[in-house]
Short mmCIF file of N, CA and C in Angstrom, two decimals:
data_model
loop_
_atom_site.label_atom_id
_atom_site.label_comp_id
_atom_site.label_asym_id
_atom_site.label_seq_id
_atom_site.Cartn_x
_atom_site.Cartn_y
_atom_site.Cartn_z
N UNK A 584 4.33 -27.42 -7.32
CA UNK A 584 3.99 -26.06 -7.67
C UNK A 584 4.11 -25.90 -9.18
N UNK A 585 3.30 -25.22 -9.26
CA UNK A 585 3.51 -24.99 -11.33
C UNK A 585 4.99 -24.15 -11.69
N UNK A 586 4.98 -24.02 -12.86
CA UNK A 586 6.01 -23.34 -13.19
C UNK A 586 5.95 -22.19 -13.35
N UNK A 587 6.58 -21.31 -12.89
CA UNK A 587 6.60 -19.84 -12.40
C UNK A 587 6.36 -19.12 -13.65
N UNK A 588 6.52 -19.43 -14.88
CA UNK A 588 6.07 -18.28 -15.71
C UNK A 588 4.11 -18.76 -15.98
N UNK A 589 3.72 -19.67 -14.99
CA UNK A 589 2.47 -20.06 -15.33
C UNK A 589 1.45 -19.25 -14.53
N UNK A 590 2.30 -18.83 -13.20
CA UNK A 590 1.33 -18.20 -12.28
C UNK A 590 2.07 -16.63 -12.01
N UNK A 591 0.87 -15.76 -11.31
CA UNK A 591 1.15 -14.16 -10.96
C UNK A 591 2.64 -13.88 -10.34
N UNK A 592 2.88 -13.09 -10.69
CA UNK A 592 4.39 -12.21 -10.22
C UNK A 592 3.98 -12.86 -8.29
N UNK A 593 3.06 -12.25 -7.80
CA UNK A 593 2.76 -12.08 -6.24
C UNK A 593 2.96 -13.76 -5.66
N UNK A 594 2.35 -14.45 -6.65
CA UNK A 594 2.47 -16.07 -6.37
C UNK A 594 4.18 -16.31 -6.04
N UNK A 595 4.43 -15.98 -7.30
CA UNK A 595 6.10 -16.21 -7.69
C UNK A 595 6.95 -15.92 -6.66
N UNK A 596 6.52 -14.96 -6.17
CA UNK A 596 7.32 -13.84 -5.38
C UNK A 596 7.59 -14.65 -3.93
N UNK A 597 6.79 -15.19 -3.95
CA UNK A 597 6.45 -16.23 -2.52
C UNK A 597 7.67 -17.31 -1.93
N UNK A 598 8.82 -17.30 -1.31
CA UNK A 598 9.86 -17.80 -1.30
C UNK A 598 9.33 -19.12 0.40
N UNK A 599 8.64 -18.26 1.19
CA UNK A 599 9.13 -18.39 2.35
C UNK A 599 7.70 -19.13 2.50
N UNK A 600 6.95 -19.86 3.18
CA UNK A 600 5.55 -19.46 3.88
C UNK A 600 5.57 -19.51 5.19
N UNK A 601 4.38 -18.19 5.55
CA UNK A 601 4.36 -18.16 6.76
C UNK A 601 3.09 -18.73 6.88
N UNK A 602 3.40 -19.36 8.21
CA UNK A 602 1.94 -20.62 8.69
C UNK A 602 1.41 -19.62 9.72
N UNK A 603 0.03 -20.34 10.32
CA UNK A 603 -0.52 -19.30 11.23
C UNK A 603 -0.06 -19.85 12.99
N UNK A 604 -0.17 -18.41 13.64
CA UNK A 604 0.47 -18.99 14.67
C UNK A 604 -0.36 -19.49 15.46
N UNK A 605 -1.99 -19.20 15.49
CA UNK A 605 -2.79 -19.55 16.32
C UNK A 605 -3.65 -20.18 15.36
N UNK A 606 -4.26 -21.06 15.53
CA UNK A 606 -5.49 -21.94 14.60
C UNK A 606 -6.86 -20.45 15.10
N UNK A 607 -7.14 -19.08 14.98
CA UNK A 607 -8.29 -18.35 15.17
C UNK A 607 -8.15 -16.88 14.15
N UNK A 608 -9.48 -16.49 14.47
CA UNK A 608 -9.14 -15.21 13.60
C UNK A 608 -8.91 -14.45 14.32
N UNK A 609 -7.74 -13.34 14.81
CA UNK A 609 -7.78 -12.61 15.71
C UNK A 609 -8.99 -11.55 15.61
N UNK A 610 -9.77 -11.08 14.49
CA UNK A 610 -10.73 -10.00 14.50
C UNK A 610 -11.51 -10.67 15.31
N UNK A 611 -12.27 -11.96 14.69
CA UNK A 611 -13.40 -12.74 15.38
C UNK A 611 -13.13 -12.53 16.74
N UNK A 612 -12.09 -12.96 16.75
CA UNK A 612 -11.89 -12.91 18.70
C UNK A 612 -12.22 -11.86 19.95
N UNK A 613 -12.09 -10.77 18.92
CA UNK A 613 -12.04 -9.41 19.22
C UNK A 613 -13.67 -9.25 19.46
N UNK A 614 -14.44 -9.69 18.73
CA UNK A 614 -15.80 -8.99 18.84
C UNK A 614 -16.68 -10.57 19.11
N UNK A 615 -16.01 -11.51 19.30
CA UNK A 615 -16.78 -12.74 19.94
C UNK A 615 -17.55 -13.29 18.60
N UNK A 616 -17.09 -13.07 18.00
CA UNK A 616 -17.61 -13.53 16.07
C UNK A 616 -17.38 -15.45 16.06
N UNK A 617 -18.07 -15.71 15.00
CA UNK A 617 -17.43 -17.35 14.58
C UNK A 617 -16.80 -17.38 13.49
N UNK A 618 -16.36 -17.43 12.88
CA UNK A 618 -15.43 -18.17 11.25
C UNK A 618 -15.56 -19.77 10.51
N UNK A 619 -15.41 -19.62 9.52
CA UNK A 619 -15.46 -21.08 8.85
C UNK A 619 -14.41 -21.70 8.33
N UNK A 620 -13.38 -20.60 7.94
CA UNK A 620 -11.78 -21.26 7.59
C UNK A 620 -11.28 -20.03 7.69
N UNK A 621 -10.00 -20.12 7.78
CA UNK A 621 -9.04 -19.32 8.12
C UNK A 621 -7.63 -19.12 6.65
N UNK A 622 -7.46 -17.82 6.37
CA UNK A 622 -6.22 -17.57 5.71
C UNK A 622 -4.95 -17.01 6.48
N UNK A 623 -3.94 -17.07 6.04
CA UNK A 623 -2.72 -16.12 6.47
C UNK A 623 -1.64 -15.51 5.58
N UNK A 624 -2.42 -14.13 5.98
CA UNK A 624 -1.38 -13.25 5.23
C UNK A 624 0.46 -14.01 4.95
N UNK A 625 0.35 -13.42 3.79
CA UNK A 625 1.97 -13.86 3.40
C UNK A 625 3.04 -12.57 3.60
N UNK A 626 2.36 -11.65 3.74
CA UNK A 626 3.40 -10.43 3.33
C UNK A 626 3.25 -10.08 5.06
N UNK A 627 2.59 -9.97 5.58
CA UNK A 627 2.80 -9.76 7.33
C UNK A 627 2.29 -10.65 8.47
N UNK A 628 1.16 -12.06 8.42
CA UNK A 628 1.41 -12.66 8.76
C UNK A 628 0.21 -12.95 9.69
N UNK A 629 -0.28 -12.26 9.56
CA UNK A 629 -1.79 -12.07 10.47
C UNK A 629 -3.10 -13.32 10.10
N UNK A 630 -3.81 -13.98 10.92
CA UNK A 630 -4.61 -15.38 10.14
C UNK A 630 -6.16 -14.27 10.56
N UNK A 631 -6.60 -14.40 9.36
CA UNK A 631 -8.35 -13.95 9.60
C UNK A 631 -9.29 -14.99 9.07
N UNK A 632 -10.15 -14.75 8.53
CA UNK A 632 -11.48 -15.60 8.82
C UNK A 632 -11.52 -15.26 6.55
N UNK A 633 -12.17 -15.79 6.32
CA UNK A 633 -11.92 -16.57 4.95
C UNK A 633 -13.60 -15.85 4.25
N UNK A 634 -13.92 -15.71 3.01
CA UNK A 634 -14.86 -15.05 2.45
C UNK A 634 -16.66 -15.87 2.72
N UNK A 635 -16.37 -17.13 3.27
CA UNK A 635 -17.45 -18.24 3.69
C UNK A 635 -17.75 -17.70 4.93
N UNK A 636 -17.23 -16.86 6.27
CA UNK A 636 -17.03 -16.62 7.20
C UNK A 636 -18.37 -15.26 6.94
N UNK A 637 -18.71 -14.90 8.14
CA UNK A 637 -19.77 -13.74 8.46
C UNK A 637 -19.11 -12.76 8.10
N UNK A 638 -18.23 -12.46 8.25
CA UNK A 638 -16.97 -11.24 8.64
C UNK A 638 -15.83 -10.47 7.56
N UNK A 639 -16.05 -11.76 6.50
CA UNK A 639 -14.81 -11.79 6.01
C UNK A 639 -13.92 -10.74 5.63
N UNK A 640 -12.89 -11.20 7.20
CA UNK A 640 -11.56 -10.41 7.33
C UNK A 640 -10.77 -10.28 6.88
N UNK A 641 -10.25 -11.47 5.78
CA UNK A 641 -9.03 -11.68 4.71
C UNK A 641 -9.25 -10.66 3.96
N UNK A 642 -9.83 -10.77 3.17
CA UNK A 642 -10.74 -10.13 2.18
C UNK A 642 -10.82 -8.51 2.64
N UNK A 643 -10.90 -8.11 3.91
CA UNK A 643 -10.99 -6.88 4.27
C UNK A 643 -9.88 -6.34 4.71
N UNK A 644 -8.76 -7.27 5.01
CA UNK A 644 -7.12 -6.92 5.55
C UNK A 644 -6.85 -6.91 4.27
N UNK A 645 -6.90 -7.36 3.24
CA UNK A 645 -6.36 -6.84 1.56
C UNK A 645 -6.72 -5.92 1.10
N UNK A 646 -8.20 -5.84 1.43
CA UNK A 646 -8.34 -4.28 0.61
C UNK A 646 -8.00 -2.90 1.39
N UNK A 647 -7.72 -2.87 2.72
CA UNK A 647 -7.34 -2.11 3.51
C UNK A 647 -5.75 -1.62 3.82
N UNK A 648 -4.94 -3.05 3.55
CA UNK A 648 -3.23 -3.18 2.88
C UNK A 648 -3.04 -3.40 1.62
N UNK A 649 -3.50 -4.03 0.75
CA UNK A 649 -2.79 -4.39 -0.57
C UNK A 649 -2.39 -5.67 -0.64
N UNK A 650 -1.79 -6.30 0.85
CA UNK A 650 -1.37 -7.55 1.11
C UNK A 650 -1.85 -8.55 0.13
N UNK A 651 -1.27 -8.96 -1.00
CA UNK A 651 -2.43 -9.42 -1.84
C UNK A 651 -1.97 -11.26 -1.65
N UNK A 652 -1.20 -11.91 -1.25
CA UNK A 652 -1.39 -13.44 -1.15
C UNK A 652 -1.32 -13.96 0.45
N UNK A 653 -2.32 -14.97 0.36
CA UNK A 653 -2.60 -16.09 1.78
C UNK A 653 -1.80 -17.13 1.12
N UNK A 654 -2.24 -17.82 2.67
CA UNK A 654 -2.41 -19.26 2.08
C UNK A 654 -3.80 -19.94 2.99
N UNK A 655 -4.28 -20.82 2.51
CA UNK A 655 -5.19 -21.25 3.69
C UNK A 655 -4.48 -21.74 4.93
N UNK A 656 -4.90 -21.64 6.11
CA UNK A 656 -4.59 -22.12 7.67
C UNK A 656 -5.18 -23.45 7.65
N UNK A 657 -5.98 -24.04 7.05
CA UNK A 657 -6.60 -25.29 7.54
C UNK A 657 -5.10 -26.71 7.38
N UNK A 658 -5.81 -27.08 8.48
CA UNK A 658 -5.03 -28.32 8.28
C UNK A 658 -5.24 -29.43 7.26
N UNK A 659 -3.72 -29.62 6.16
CA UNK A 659 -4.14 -30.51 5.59
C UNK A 659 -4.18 -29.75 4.08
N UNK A 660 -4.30 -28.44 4.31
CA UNK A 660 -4.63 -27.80 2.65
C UNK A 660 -3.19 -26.81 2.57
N UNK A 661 -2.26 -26.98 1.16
CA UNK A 661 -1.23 -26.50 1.04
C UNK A 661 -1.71 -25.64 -0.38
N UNK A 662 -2.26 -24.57 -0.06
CA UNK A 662 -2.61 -23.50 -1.70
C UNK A 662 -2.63 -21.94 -1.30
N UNK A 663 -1.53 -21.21 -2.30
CA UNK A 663 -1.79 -20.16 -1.81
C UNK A 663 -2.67 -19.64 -2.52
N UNK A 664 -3.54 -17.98 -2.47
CA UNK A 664 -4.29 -17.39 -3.21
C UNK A 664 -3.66 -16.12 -3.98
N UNK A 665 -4.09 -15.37 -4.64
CA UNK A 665 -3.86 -14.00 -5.28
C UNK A 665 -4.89 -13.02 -5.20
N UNK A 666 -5.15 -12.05 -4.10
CA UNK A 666 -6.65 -11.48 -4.27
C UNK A 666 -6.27 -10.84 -5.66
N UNK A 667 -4.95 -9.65 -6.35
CA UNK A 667 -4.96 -9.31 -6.87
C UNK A 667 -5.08 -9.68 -8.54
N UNK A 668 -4.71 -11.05 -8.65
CA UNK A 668 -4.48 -11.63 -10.07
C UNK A 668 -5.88 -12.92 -9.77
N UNK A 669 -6.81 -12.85 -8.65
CA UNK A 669 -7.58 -14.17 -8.51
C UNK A 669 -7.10 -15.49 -8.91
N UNK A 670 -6.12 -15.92 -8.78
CA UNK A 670 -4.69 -16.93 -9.00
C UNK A 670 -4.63 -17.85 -7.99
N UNK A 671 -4.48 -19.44 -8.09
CA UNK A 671 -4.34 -20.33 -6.73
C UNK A 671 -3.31 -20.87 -7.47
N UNK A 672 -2.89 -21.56 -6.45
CA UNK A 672 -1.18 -22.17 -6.52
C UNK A 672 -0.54 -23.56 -5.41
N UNK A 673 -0.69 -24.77 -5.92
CA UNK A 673 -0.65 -25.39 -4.57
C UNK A 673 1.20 -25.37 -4.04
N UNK A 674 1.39 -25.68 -3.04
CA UNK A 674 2.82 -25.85 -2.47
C UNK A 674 2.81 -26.93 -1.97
#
């Protein structure tokens, strides 16, 4: 990880990560949608469907909470994001 005065307060702030509990987007699921990658909220924890996606739910659970850092769900990729500072960060 870089050094904390290199990346956003919201990055920084990031102690814990939460992983997703289901590999799906719960919206998609809801309305029988598809997705292309998946994020998960850091501040409550919810996995949606990623800005490549038809739908994109991440992107619409931030601007609707504020929730402003993921991380990606895919297997294999350790980076969180910043919608608010547009900031990546690997772990």
């Amino acid at each position: 990880m870089q050094d904390d005065d290199q990346i956003c307060q919201h990055l920084a702030a990031i102690t814990d990560i939460k992983q997703p509990k289901e590999y799906l987007c719960e919206e998609c699921v809801k309305t029988h949608s598809s997705w292309m990658h998946l994020r998960t909220c850091q501040t409550c924890g919810v996995t949606l469907c990623c800005d490549s996606s038809p739908n994109t739910h991440m992107t619409k659970h931030f601007e609707a909470t504020g929730h402003p850092v993921v991380i990606s769900a895919e297997p294999g990729e350790r980076w969180l994001w910043c919608y608010m500072d547009k900031a990546v960060v690997g772990y």
